[in-house]
Amino acid sequence: MTVASISPNAAPIGIERSPGLWSLAWKRLLGNGVAVVSMIVVALFLLLSLATAFGWIAADWNREVAVNYAPPTWFKDSHVNAIEAAGATKAPDAGPALDGAAQRAEVPNERDLLRDTIAELKRQLGQGGATADSGVTIVDPLADVMTELRKQLARGDGAAAKPTGAEPKLESLPFGADKWGRDVLKKVIQGSKTSILVGFAAALVATLLGTVLGAYAGYYGGKTDDALNWFYSIFSSIPYILLVLAIAAVLKQKGVLTVVLILGLTGWTSIFRLVRAEYLKHKARDYVRAANAIGASNRRRMFVHIFPNISHVVLVQLSLHVVLFIKSEVILSFLGFGVPVDTVSWGSMLNEAQNELILGYWWQLAAATAFMAVLVTAFSLFTDDLRDALDPKLK
Amino acid sequence: MTAYIIRRLWQIVPTMAGVILLIFVLFNVVGGDPAYLLAGKISNPESIANIRKQLGIDEPYWMQLLIFVKQVLTFDFGQSWSTNEFVSNIFATRLPPSLMIGIPLMILETLIAISIALGVAYLRGSFTDRAAMVTCTVAQSVSILVYIIVFQYWLAYRFGWFPVQGWGNHFFENLVKYASLPVLIGLVVSLAPNIRLYRTFLLDEINQDYVRTARAKGLGESRVMFVHVLRNASIPIITNLMIQLPGLLVGLFLIERFFSIPGIGREVILAVERSDFPVIKAITVYVALATMLANLAADLLYKAVDPRVELK
């Protein structure tokens, strides 16, 4: 591609090869502490996603290993107190629902967990008729709730109703557990995989589309340029998120591929514009004329001769769009227009967390937010440094 | 000047035609026969037949396209498939709440972002500058969803400083009571990227020779910053504002959804959830038109701020 990628051994003996753009940029990146740290963080996230994609880690995220809403280990004690305090004021409707005498002997933590579950189920299912349960007596119209709760109890969630559960459920996990007692840490790792996969794939689609169209528009000019510019003006005049939602409305089947296509097909415009400008600039340069003179075809001149010289622009754009698309995917999945329900993404986690927060369970929100913030910060810093490294004049 | 405006307006026509074509292909060709969608929603087969006739589903595509063009030109998209409300009425009633959040947000955001950007650009390279930039980068990397969820929970639900959600009937009640938390969240979300952006615009100017000249002839720092640097940096700032303007209508869609504000943005999401094609089509087409007009307005504003700009 560039001079740097040719092995130095190819140079005639005695002449020292001058370093190329990429090796210089690489050196500049390595000399920058922030860039190194952010590169390491991004690399770790990529490794994590790859390992998850191959099923090496977090493959069993769907298993219900803990009691529902098990708190993070370090937060366990204060959580019990907080729930006790909140339980007295915040869930008065659920209080009388339990037969006090049957429950009073139980550990307060479990009882409150149960009570909270009922309160939440009640909220979800609405009111029903009166009924009674093996361990818990209900004097309140909670029939539907109890059927649901009994299902949960049958799975061995509540020690109160099933003292000799087949599999002991953990009381706490390092990152806590969600509504079904699934490990939040494993969920968030799965979510990272989905979001990163979608972000990268969509950025590749958008970059490919933007680069190829931009190359044709800038290189050929004339009618081709007019037509592609018209195309560009259409896509850029519809606000990005509106176009994404419109396509999401039409495409009914959900899936990772759909999200990638939606984001990729709508997000190419800014890349097109930049690449077109670069080709306009480069096509009249001497080296392209020289390539013409030795008989290189148009396509060869565009992609073999010019492209390596503008590839740094494309690379920075690719990097920028990964961040943009990760953010968009989170919003799409949050709204339910993104990845399917059985796939975890940061967006679907935030969606669950929204309701959990009202009940005082903040750990899923915190985990998804923290993972996303760390990756996006590191990636943005890396992109900034990459741009600076590739274009030293910019400083 | 007039000739320029007319020419630019004329240039909107082909782009608008493209937008109409794109939306048409998306909803009429890819989207398929609405009867399948409507079957679950509208139990009356007659009204489905009526809608099919309205859209001309049995006609060839060019005829359907003509019907769509007519709809766009006459502002008559018929009724919503889900609520039977007229689409024109949806626009008339949903636009004011969106604007009531959008306009204060835009004004406050611009003023605050420019002030802070001027400050950090003046202190460039200092600890304050770097701390502000790191804060902005981190703040930017947190999803807007998290800001909304956390602010709504803490400030409205826990502390009770704001209503958790809702919208009233009186202008001032809405503006002061219901719009303040959404505007605050909008500010927090949009300040971080804009401060960074405006800072780079200002830094591009601050190193120019004319700034040194202004200092050399003894002008005070505030005059240099506010009059010379800011005025010259205002062109990219205006571009950025105008780019944001149409997105403002839709961009607030998450906030409107969370706070149950009956605005255009929430309408978009509801329409997508309900596959309410007439509403999505109408909103997309008119927001695209608004975008093009905003771009024209930006170009005209350039001339107003910088007389050197030639309008071609």
XYZ file of C-alpha atoms in Angstrom:
707
model
C 0.000 0.000 0.000
C 2.355 2.694 1.156
C 6.068 2.876 1.321
C 6.030 1.755 4.906
C 4.344 -1.510 4.177
C 7.084 -2.605 1.806
C 9.711 -4.485 3.695
C 12.773 -2.362 4.426
C 14.896 -5.200 3.053
C 13.643 -4.346 -0.396
C 15.544 -1.065 -0.296
C 18.930 -0.948 -1.985
C 21.715 -1.553 0.496
C 23.175 1.585 1.932
C 20.132 3.745 1.463
C 18.051 4.207 4.579
C 14.343 4.157 3.844
C 12.422 7.068 5.235
C 9.533 5.986 7.462
C 6.079 6.127 5.892
C 2.896 7.746 7.068
C 1.636 4.713 8.939
C 4.801 3.918 10.853
C 5.163 7.587 11.779
C 1.552 7.729 12.909
C 2.026 4.544 14.890
C 5.087 6.005 16.604
C 3.193 9.166 17.430
C 0.327 7.121 18.852
C 2.672 5.069 21.014
C 4.302 8.235 22.296
C 0.957 9.476 23.563
C 0.008 8.105 26.968
C -3.718 8.728 26.621
C -3.750 7.052 23.213
C -1.962 3.953 24.533
C -4.338 3.583 27.474
C -7.425 4.062 25.317
C -6.072 1.608 22.737
C -5.569 -0.987 25.468
C -9.112 -0.441 26.767
C -10.598 -0.733 23.279
C -8.514 -3.844 22.605
C -9.724 -5.412 25.853
C -13.323 -4.747 24.874
C -12.720 -6.265 21.461
C -11.147 -9.381 22.984
C -14.050 -9.643 25.401
C -16.556 -9.409 22.551
C -14.705 -11.963 20.469
C -14.458 -14.383 23.370
C -18.185 -13.926 24.000
C -19.013 -14.346 20.337
C -17.166 -17.662 20.298
C -18.987 -18.699 23.465
C -15.879 -18.900 25.643
C -17.233 -16.606 28.338
C -20.651 -15.541 29.554
C -22.297 -18.222 27.444
C -24.537 -19.174 30.368
C -25.793 -15.620 30.992
C -29.360 -16.899 30.730
C -29.048 -19.103 33.822
C -30.841 -17.923 36.920
C -28.018 -18.291 39.388
C -29.118 -15.945 42.142
C -32.239 -14.770 43.912
C -34.044 -12.173 41.886
C -32.573 -8.726 42.206
C -29.649 -10.068 44.233
C -27.605 -7.004 45.183
C -23.897 -6.556 44.402
C -21.756 -8.251 47.040
C -20.245 -5.098 48.526
C -23.621 -3.405 48.644
C -25.512 -6.250 50.263
C -25.763 -4.943 53.828
C -26.766 -1.409 53.026
C -29.205 -2.729 50.469
C -31.070 -4.753 53.089
C -31.375 -1.668 55.285
C -32.434 0.514 52.380
C -35.111 -1.926 51.320
C -36.348 -2.239 54.892
C -36.587 1.513 55.204
C -38.174 1.896 51.810
C -40.474 -1.055 52.340
C -42.227 0.653 55.212
C -43.080 3.730 53.196
C -42.932 2.813 49.566
C -44.805 -0.446 49.319
C -47.691 -0.094 51.712
C -50.024 -1.879 49.299
C -47.874 -4.974 49.380
C -47.447 -5.021 53.156
C -50.844 -6.381 54.173
C -50.774 -8.715 51.210
C -48.606 -11.127 53.154
C -49.797 -13.026 56.114
C -47.483 -11.546 58.691
C -47.503 -14.470 61.103
C -46.308 -16.956 58.548
C -43.518 -14.719 57.412
C -42.296 -12.965 60.516
C -39.922 -15.723 61.424
C -38.155 -15.503 58.085
C -35.007 -13.557 57.407
C -36.022 -9.942 56.723
C -34.005 -9.852 53.522
C -35.898 -12.698 51.938
C -39.205 -11.474 53.121
C -38.627 -8.054 51.734
C -37.420 -9.469 48.490
C -40.606 -11.444 48.250
C -42.666 -8.451 49.144
C -40.940 -6.349 46.534
C -41.462 -9.027 43.952
C -45.136 -9.059 44.731
C -45.298 -5.301 44.609
C -43.645 -5.308 41.252
C -45.667 -8.165 39.850
C -48.786 -6.474 41.071
C -47.780 -3.354 39.252
C -47.153 -5.353 36.114
C -50.198 -7.546 36.141
C -52.779 -5.307 37.730
C -55.412 -6.563 40.116
C -56.901 -10.027 40.334
C -59.069 -12.114 42.642
C -58.188 -13.337 46.157
C -56.293 -16.577 46.608
C -53.959 -18.409 48.949
C -50.549 -19.906 48.444
C -48.656 -22.735 50.139
C -46.218 -20.505 51.984
C -47.802 -17.126 51.687
C -51.410 -16.272 52.427
C -52.951 -13.577 50.366
C -55.864 -11.536 51.619
C -55.580 -9.024 48.853
C -56.884 -9.208 45.285
C -53.705 -10.651 43.895
C -54.702 -13.860 42.174
C -52.887 -13.273 38.896
C -49.899 -12.023 40.746
C -49.731 -15.085 42.890
C -49.970 -17.470 39.960
C -47.020 -15.713 38.477
C -45.229 -15.629 41.791
C -45.875 -19.302 42.372
C -44.221 -20.026 39.048
C -41.216 -18.102 40.228
C -41.226 -19.800 43.592
C -41.467 -23.169 41.916
C -38.204 -22.413 40.185
C -36.621 -22.215 43.590
C -36.285 -18.457 43.919
C -37.784 -18.000 47.349
C -36.484 -19.934 50.308
C -39.647 -18.895 52.139
C -41.879 -21.099 50.055
C -39.408 -23.806 49.187
C -36.962 -24.364 52.003
C -35.402 -27.417 50.365
C -34.706 -25.924 46.923
C -32.896 -28.173 44.483
C -30.256 -25.614 43.640
C -29.173 -23.014 46.173
C -29.528 -19.483 44.811
C -26.849 -16.956 45.569
C -27.751 -14.086 47.837
C -25.472 -11.664 46.066
C -23.258 -11.417 43.007
C -20.288 -9.147 42.231
C -22.453 -7.021 39.919
C -25.840 -8.061 41.260
C -28.623 -9.915 39.487
C -31.598 -8.908 37.390
C -35.297 -9.608 37.732
C -34.861 -13.313 37.008
C -31.714 -13.702 39.063
C -29.382 -13.688 36.089
C -25.851 -12.430 36.597
C -25.646 -8.773 35.543
C -21.918 -9.078 34.840
C -22.527 -11.817 32.274
C -25.420 -9.899 30.813
C -23.370 -6.761 30.403
C -20.598 -8.748 28.714
C -23.137 -10.215 26.312
C -24.488 -6.715 25.783
C -20.993 -5.429 24.983
C -20.643 -8.123 22.365
C -23.916 -7.181 20.668
C -23.329 -3.442 20.766
C -19.715 -3.657 19.607
C -20.561 -6.133 16.860
C -23.380 -3.935 15.573
C -21.252 -0.790 15.882
C -18.333 -2.216 13.916
C -20.408 -3.989 11.273
C -22.604 -0.958 10.639
C -19.550 1.324 10.511
C -17.949 -0.997 7.938
C -21.087 -0.953 5.782
C -21.412 2.821 6.005
C -17.711 3.395 5.331
C -17.669 1.045 2.367
C -20.753 2.650 0.872
C -19.579 6.202 1.550
C -16.072 5.538 0.240
C -17.081 3.811 -2.991
C -19.811 6.341 -3.820
C -17.564 9.234 -2.800
C -14.735 7.882 -4.954
C -16.952 7.612 -8.030
C -18.499 11.048 -7.477
C -15.201 12.810 -6.883
C -13.198 10.959 -9.501
C -15.596 10.991 -12.438
C -17.344 14.281 -11.746
C -19.943 15.428 -14.252
C -23.146 13.428 -14.524
C -22.004 10.725 -12.071
C -21.198 13.408 -9.525
C -24.559 15.129 -10.049
C -26.483 11.915 -9.639
C -24.609 10.822 -6.525
C -24.843 14.304 -5.041
C -28.583 14.217 -5.554
C -28.629 10.913 -3.772
C -26.534 12.401 -0.987
C -28.751 15.454 -0.594
C -31.816 13.246 -0.228
C -30.297 11.175 2.541
C -28.742 14.113 4.323
C -31.910 16.199 4.282
C -33.819 13.673 6.339
C -32.643 13.830 9.955
C -30.634 10.694 10.630
C -32.666 9.329 13.518
C -35.948 9.934 11.689
C -34.724 7.969 8.685
C -33.559 5.179 10.961
C -36.977 5.022 12.625
C -38.801 5.154 9.294
C -36.807 2.180 8.010
C -37.319 0.372 11.313
C -41.064 0.891 10.891
C -41.065 -0.719 7.463
C -38.699 -3.624 8.128
C -40.671 -5.952 10.300
C -38.216 -8.726 10.978
C -35.905 -7.857 13.801
C -32.373 -9.046 14.029
C -28.792 -7.963 14.368
C -28.433 -7.906 10.576
C -31.439 -5.588 10.216
C -29.987 -3.111 12.690
C -26.616 -3.211 10.931
C -28.283 -2.534 7.587
C -30.488 0.251 8.925
C -27.546 2.062 10.509
C -25.160 1.367 7.638
C -27.532 2.413 4.867
C -28.425 5.670 6.569
C -25.080 6.677 8.030
C -22.822 6.914 4.979
C -23.463 10.547 4.031
C -20.728 12.356 5.934
C -18.128 9.845 4.725
C -19.315 10.309 1.157
C -18.854 14.041 1.392
C -15.332 13.849 2.795
C -14.127 11.129 0.431
C -15.588 12.951 -2.560
C -13.690 16.100 -1.615
C -10.466 14.106 -1.273
C -10.880 12.491 -4.691
C -11.593 15.859 -6.261
C -8.323 17.086 -4.826
C -6.259 14.054 -5.747
C -7.504 13.238 -9.221
C -5.607 16.118 -10.839
C -2.345 15.425 -9.031
C 0.786 14.421 -10.900
C 1.001 10.885 -9.580
C -2.470 10.122 -10.878
C -1.586 11.569 -14.262
C 1.556 9.477 -14.259
C -0.531 6.402 -13.501
C -2.750 7.355 -16.400
C 0.268 7.728 -18.642
C 1.487 4.211 -17.896
C -1.970 2.900 -18.745
C -3.637 2.300 -15.386
C -7.383 1.920 -15.735
C -9.771 4.298 -14.043
C -10.647 1.791 -11.377
C -6.994 1.042 -10.732
C -6.203 4.728 -10.387
C -9.129 5.199 -8.008
C -8.546 2.314 -5.667
C -4.887 1.346 -6.063
C -3.295 4.753 -6.538
C -5.530 7.332 -4.897
C -7.156 5.294 -2.141
C -3.997 4.595 -0.099
C -3.364 8.321 -0.039
C -6.747 9.127 1.452
C -7.120 6.001 3.555
C -6.242 7.885 6.733
C -9.369 10.037 6.276
C -11.447 6.893 5.839
C -9.903 5.238 8.879
C -10.706 8.177 11.151
C -14.258 8.254 9.820
C -14.632 4.526 10.408
C -13.531 4.995 13.982
C -15.900 7.948 14.509
C -18.829 6.005 13.123
C -18.262 2.999 15.362
C -18.942 5.250 18.355
C -21.901 6.887 16.651
C -23.499 3.579 15.738
C -22.944 2.035 19.159
C -24.865 4.968 20.611
C -27.613 4.636 17.989
C -27.925 0.897 18.521
C -28.421 1.442 22.233
C -31.273 3.870 21.556
C -32.869 1.632 18.924
C -32.724 -1.444 21.144
C -34.024 0.550 24.063
C -37.088 1.527 22.054
C -37.571 -2.074 20.977
C -36.749 -1.408 17.317
C -33.290 -2.891 17.581
C -31.958 -6.332 18.300
C -34.501 -9.104 19.040
C -35.750 -9.648 22.574
C -33.655 -12.744 23.229
C -30.430 -10.859 22.483
C -28.948 -8.751 25.247
C -27.734 -5.320 24.310
C -26.867 -2.294 26.427
C -30.062 -0.726 25.124
C -32.319 -3.574 26.220
C -30.550 -3.620 29.598
C -31.248 0.083 30.035
C -34.852 -0.588 29.151
C -35.143 -3.166 31.939
C -33.189 -0.959 34.299
C -35.605 1.910 33.810
C -38.331 0.045 35.693
C -35.941 -1.483 38.206
C -34.665 1.892 39.307
C -38.081 2.878 40.649
C -37.916 -0.212 42.851
C -34.451 0.731 44.036
C -32.460 -1.799 42.008
C -29.864 0.340 40.317
C -27.111 -2.166 39.520
C -28.161 -3.171 36.027
C -28.379 0.508 35.049
C -24.981 1.164 36.596
C -23.324 -1.805 34.894
C -24.649 -1.033 31.410
C -23.859 2.681 31.788
C -20.359 2.077 33.104
C -19.389 -0.422 30.414
C -20.746 1.770 27.669
C -19.171 4.946 29.048
C -15.748 3.325 29.395
C -15.780 1.922 25.859
C -17.157 5.059 24.230
C -14.769 7.360 26.125
C -11.780 5.198 25.229
C -12.882 4.928 21.629
C -13.476 8.679 21.282
C -10.094 9.502 22.812
C -8.460 6.950 20.530
C -10.184 8.466 17.489
C -9.034 11.964 18.425
C -5.471 10.780 18.884
C -5.614 8.741 15.697
C -6.656 11.827 13.778
C -3.884 13.889 15.346
C -1.348 11.150 14.667
C -2.341 10.812 11.037
C -2.471 14.529 10.417
C 0.330 16.216 12.342
C -0.424 19.547 10.701
C -3.739 19.697 12.509
C -2.090 20.470 15.828
C -29.933 38.367 -3.275
C -33.528 37.699 -4.353
C -32.252 35.864 -7.408
C -30.080 33.768 -5.135
C -32.959 32.860 -2.858
C -35.170 31.937 -5.805
C -32.440 29.792 -7.295
C -31.862 28.027 -3.998
C -35.576 27.426 -3.529
C -35.676 26.019 -7.042
C -32.840 23.653 -6.139
C -34.972 22.265 -3.341
C -37.396 20.814 -5.901
C -35.253 17.924 -7.174
C -34.094 17.011 -3.671
C -37.646 17.098 -2.396
C -38.671 14.900 -5.324
C -35.962 12.469 -4.251
C -37.160 12.480 -0.658
C -40.707 11.778 -1.817
C -39.440 8.967 -4.035
C -37.400 7.471 -1.198
C -40.296 7.567 1.247
C -42.580 6.181 -1.427
C -40.298 3.243 -2.185
C -39.838 2.612 1.524
C -43.479 2.597 2.517
C -45.417 1.632 -0.609
C -42.994 -0.814 -2.225
C -40.961 -2.276 0.658
C -43.736 -1.767 3.206
C -46.198 -3.677 1.040
C -49.946 -3.792 1.211
C -51.218 -2.007 4.325
C -54.155 -4.393 4.489
C -51.909 -6.905 6.259
C -50.918 -4.346 8.839
C -54.381 -2.962 9.230
C -56.103 -6.301 9.574
C -55.187 -6.454 13.236
C -55.966 -2.853 13.978
C -59.088 -1.981 12.081
C -61.724 -4.624 12.392
C -64.014 -3.071 9.840
C -63.090 -4.489 6.396
C -64.834 -1.568 4.717
C -62.488 0.991 6.196
C -59.520 -1.127 5.134
C -60.911 -1.229 1.613
C -61.359 2.509 1.862
C -57.731 3.096 2.889
C -56.543 0.797 0.111
C -58.569 2.837 -2.317
C -57.233 6.079 -0.864
C -53.652 4.875 -1.351
C -54.512 3.357 -4.717
C -52.976 0.009 -3.788
C -54.631 -1.702 -6.753
C -53.361 0.930 -9.154
C -49.915 0.694 -10.767
C -47.015 2.186 -8.850
C -46.821 5.405 -10.875
C -50.432 6.119 -10.003
C -49.724 5.494 -6.320
C -46.756 7.828 -6.553
C -48.955 10.535 -8.049
C -51.399 10.122 -5.177
C -48.524 10.477 -2.699
C -47.214 13.615 -4.434
C -50.691 15.073 -4.298
C -50.834 14.311 -0.577
C -47.549 16.119 0.015
C -48.556 19.171 -2.002
C -51.990 19.521 -0.459
C -50.782 18.764 3.080
C -53.476 16.134 3.190
C -52.219 12.774 4.379
C -55.653 11.612 5.401
C -56.204 10.023 8.785
C -53.950 8.147 11.123
C -54.394 4.404 10.824
C -54.425 3.947 14.554
C -56.381 6.847 15.993
C -58.304 8.103 12.950
C -57.027 11.558 13.808
C -56.319 13.729 10.778
C -52.598 13.961 10.135
C -52.858 17.718 9.642
C -54.460 17.936 13.065
C -51.654 15.848 14.545
C -49.166 18.387 13.220
C -51.141 21.340 14.502
C -51.483 19.971 18.019
C -48.102 18.236 18.447
C -45.878 20.982 17.125
C -46.387 23.573 19.938
C -45.192 21.296 22.797
C -42.107 20.312 20.791
C -41.327 23.942 20.098
C -41.926 24.899 23.708
C -39.153 22.532 24.729
C -37.006 23.028 21.657
C -36.801 26.811 21.494
C -35.793 27.495 25.130
C -33.359 24.599 24.887
C -31.805 25.956 21.710
C -31.413 29.484 23.079
C -30.021 28.462 26.469
C -27.796 25.820 24.950
C -26.267 28.216 22.427
C -25.631 30.929 25.004
C -24.128 28.583 27.585
C -22.096 26.541 25.109
C -20.589 29.642 23.489
C -19.777 31.234 26.870
C -18.057 28.127 28.193
C -16.302 27.519 24.876
C -14.997 31.096 24.903
C -13.756 30.549 28.441
C -11.928 27.308 27.775
C -10.591 28.555 24.448
C -9.168 31.595 26.234
C -7.582 29.350 28.868
C -6.423 26.851 26.234
C -3.819 24.378 27.410
C -4.412 25.204 31.057
C -5.602 22.725 33.655
C -9.141 24.164 33.524
C -9.242 23.653 29.777
C -8.054 20.079 29.965
C -10.368 19.247 32.869
C -13.319 20.721 30.964
C -12.440 18.719 27.861
C -12.091 15.466 29.787
C -15.424 16.159 31.506
C -17.048 16.794 28.140
C -15.613 13.603 26.637
C -16.836 11.496 29.534
C -20.211 13.256 29.671
C -20.608 12.671 25.949
C -19.995 8.960 26.257
C -22.910 8.389 28.609
C -26.049 7.550 26.681
C -28.818 10.153 26.621
C -31.063 7.383 27.953
C -29.085 7.254 31.169
C -29.352 11.003 31.691
C -33.100 10.883 31.219
C -33.614 7.847 33.443
C -31.382 9.126 36.244
C -32.573 12.745 36.172
C -36.206 11.741 36.023
C -35.715 9.337 38.897
C -33.690 11.561 41.201
C -34.834 15.086 40.462
C -38.487 14.379 39.796
C -39.370 11.123 41.515
C -37.130 11.169 44.571
C -36.632 14.871 45.269
C -39.932 16.010 43.799
C -38.433 19.181 42.342
C -40.192 18.646 39.032
C -43.301 16.758 37.961
C -42.374 13.202 36.925
C -44.189 13.595 33.638
C -47.160 15.230 32.032
C -48.308 18.256 30.146
C -50.905 20.889 30.942
C -53.147 23.213 29.042
C -51.711 26.584 29.933
C -48.733 28.130 28.235
C -46.897 29.276 31.338
C -47.747 26.186 33.334
C -46.193 24.093 30.589
C -43.188 26.322 30.131
C -42.301 26.668 33.805
C -43.587 23.468 35.346
C -43.427 20.748 32.737
C -40.780 21.949 30.315
C -38.025 22.795 32.792
C -36.710 19.296 33.531
C -36.811 18.207 29.857
C -34.938 21.382 28.921
C -32.405 20.770 31.680
C -31.764 17.241 30.428
C -31.532 18.474 26.855
C -28.948 21.029 28.011
C -26.817 18.463 29.823
C -26.853 16.168 26.816
C -26.128 18.721 24.115
C -23.675 20.965 25.967
C -20.787 18.496 26.048
C -20.424 17.889 22.289
C -21.162 21.508 21.424
C -18.654 22.989 23.840
C -15.970 20.770 22.315
C -17.017 21.722 18.810
C -17.215 25.469 19.471
C -13.892 25.348 21.263
C -12.191 23.985 18.135
C -13.920 26.625 15.995
C -12.678 29.352 18.346
C -9.175 27.887 18.538
C -8.965 27.947 14.746
C -9.476 31.697 14.903
C -7.514 32.491 18.044
C -4.175 31.697 16.398
C -4.824 33.861 13.357
C -2.726 36.903 12.619
C -5.609 39.349 12.943
C -5.959 38.415 16.602
C -2.329 39.266 17.212
C -2.836 42.538 15.367
C -5.859 43.362 17.492
C -3.863 42.716 20.646
C -0.902 44.673 19.289
C -2.989 47.744 18.756
C -3.962 47.577 22.418
C -7.454 46.111 22.434
C -8.646 44.539 25.665
C -8.924 40.782 25.921
C -12.690 40.859 26.143
C -12.989 42.899 22.970
C -10.584 40.577 21.166
C -12.475 37.492 22.268
C -16.054 38.687 21.937
C -15.832 40.943 18.917
C -12.985 39.633 16.806
C -12.670 35.939 17.538
C -16.328 35.185 18.198
C -17.549 36.995 15.119
C -15.154 35.113 12.895
C -15.941 31.786 14.497
C -19.648 32.397 14.151
C -19.898 30.959 10.641
C -19.203 27.341 11.629
C -21.253 27.887 14.788
C -24.255 28.996 12.711
C -23.815 25.988 10.443
C -23.884 23.734 13.464
C -26.973 25.431 14.880
C -28.835 25.138 11.622
C -27.867 21.489 11.273
C -29.359 20.895 14.703
C -32.549 22.840 14.083
C -34.696 20.238 12.257
C -33.269 17.465 14.374
C -34.533 19.427 17.347
C -38.087 18.528 16.406
C -37.343 14.839 16.346
C -34.221 14.850 18.464
C -36.268 15.434 21.547
C -38.231 12.290 20.858
C -36.727 10.346 23.737
C -37.318 13.170 26.190
C -40.890 13.612 24.967
C -41.493 9.902 25.288
C -40.160 9.671 28.836
C -42.030 12.732 30.044
C -45.245 11.951 28.141
C -45.103 15.258 26.335
C -47.480 15.246 23.363
C -44.934 16.462 20.815
C -43.811 15.536 17.324
C -41.002 13.320 18.582
C -43.241 11.163 20.724
C -45.657 10.986 17.818
C -42.882 9.550 15.633
C -42.142 6.781 18.106
C -45.816 5.992 18.627
C -46.309 5.901 14.871
C -43.366 3.544 14.389
C -44.624 1.298 17.179
C -48.091 1.188 15.638
C -46.902 0.991 12.011
C -48.902 4.159 11.444
C -47.507 4.878 7.985
C -49.387 8.096 7.104
C -48.034 9.831 10.207
C -44.417 8.684 9.668
C -44.559 9.615 5.995
C -45.910 13.074 6.700
C -43.439 13.840 9.473
C -40.459 12.595 7.446
C -41.348 14.597 4.367
C -41.987 17.855 6.186
C -38.983 17.589 8.471
C -36.838 17.030 5.371
C -38.321 20.179 3.865
C -37.606 22.064 7.084
C -33.999 20.851 6.938
C -33.515 22.220 3.454
C -35.034 25.571 4.405
C -32.803 25.693 7.486
C -29.755 25.133 5.274
C -30.849 28.027 3.091
C -31.351 30.182 6.165
C -27.838 29.302 7.316
C -26.346 30.419 4.023
C -28.236 33.700 4.230
C -27.045 34.216 7.790
C -23.428 33.755 6.678
C -23.834 36.822 4.530
C -25.251 38.751 7.462
C -22.340 37.887 9.797
C -19.576 38.011 7.233
C -19.942 40.499 4.364
C -17.022 38.813 2.578
C -19.146 35.744 1.901
C -20.204 35.608 -1.744
C -23.576 34.051 -2.381
C -23.299 32.224 -5.665
